[in-house]
XYZ file of C-alpha atoms in Angstrom:
94
model
C -1.047 -30.711 -92.181
C 0.397 -27.977 -94.200
C 2.182 -25.092 -92.030
C 3.025 -21.508 -94.114
C 3.560 -17.996 -93.043
C 1.064 -15.743 -93.420
C 1.213 -11.689 -93.180
C -0.570 -9.890 -90.540
C -3.055 -8.479 -93.070
C -3.564 -12.166 -94.632
C -4.321 -14.051 -91.549
C -6.787 -11.335 -90.444
C -8.551 -11.304 -93.913
C -8.546 -15.728 -93.542
C -10.113 -15.331 -90.157
C -12.675 -13.379 -91.769
C -13.230 -14.765 -94.584
C -13.026 -18.537 -94.197
C -15.388 -20.029 -91.610
C -13.964 -22.634 -89.460
C -10.814 -20.467 -89.386
C -9.897 -20.294 -85.436
C -7.038 -17.435 -84.356
C -4.705 -18.881 -81.441
C -2.977 -16.697 -79.847
C 0.457 -19.220 -78.181
C 2.208 -16.617 -76.728
C 2.474 -16.759 -72.839
C 0.026 -15.868 -70.344
C 1.695 -12.703 -69.198
C 2.164 -11.727 -72.372
C -1.510 -12.530 -73.743
C -2.991 -10.406 -71.111
C -0.607 -7.170 -70.848
C 0.304 -6.816 -74.156
C -2.818 -7.643 -75.149
C -4.605 -9.486 -78.133
C -7.164 -9.430 -80.621
C -10.433 -10.240 -79.418
C -11.123 -13.215 -81.479
C -7.977 -14.984 -80.213
C -8.664 -17.913 -77.908
C -4.859 -18.052 -75.833
C -3.437 -21.412 -75.660
C 0.493 -21.061 -74.633
C 3.085 -22.681 -76.735
C 6.023 -22.165 -73.823
C 4.605 -20.561 -70.343
C 6.004 -19.433 -67.328
C 7.124 -20.334 -64.759
C 9.353 -22.954 -66.064
C 9.101 -21.821 -69.861
C 8.674 -25.735 -70.902
C 7.132 -26.518 -73.820
C 3.227 -27.138 -72.895
C 3.189 -30.763 -73.286
C -0.837 -30.820 -73.447
C -0.602 -28.070 -76.431
C -1.906 -30.701 -78.957
C -4.808 -31.725 -76.835
C -5.828 -28.378 -76.051
C -6.070 -27.167 -79.755
C -8.342 -30.754 -80.410
C -10.763 -29.306 -77.242
C -11.205 -26.153 -79.264
C -11.785 -27.907 -82.321
C -14.333 -29.963 -81.425
C -15.471 -27.503 -79.031
C -16.209 -25.269 -81.990
C -17.824 -28.298 -83.587
C -15.092 -28.758 -86.151
C -12.787 -31.799 -86.978
C -9.344 -31.624 -87.300
C -9.664 -31.994 -90.843
C -12.373 -29.247 -91.602
C -10.595 -26.224 -89.417
C -8.158 -23.834 -90.380
C -5.535 -22.880 -87.655
C -3.913 -19.655 -87.476
C -1.612 -19.060 -84.948
C 0.243 -16.250 -83.792
C 3.270 -14.888 -81.503
C 4.938 -11.808 -81.268
C 7.243 -12.631 -84.397
C 6.638 -15.635 -85.652
C 8.959 -18.060 -84.200
C 6.566 -19.428 -81.664
C 3.751 -20.079 -83.393
C 5.780 -21.263 -86.507
C 7.487 -24.305 -83.781
C 3.801 -25.159 -82.482
C 2.227 -24.996 -86.023
C 4.816 -27.945 -86.701
C 3.569 -29.996 -83.437
């Protein structure tokens, strides 16, 4: 698996142009609900309230999302987003 940073515009273009690309918002539930999110984003928090601990089910949640979209780990492209890029970068390495 290759993790790399993308600009907002590049991420948007990738989601629109490449079939099998999943947009995943890894911010907290409160951020997802109250700050807003892209309409096509799926929410899977990397760190969430109230404990602010890493989501122990993160990898399993991603796998379920991939399989639910009738993709495989090898055919899916994942675009992880957060506010600054820090959480998405760390989450992408897991």
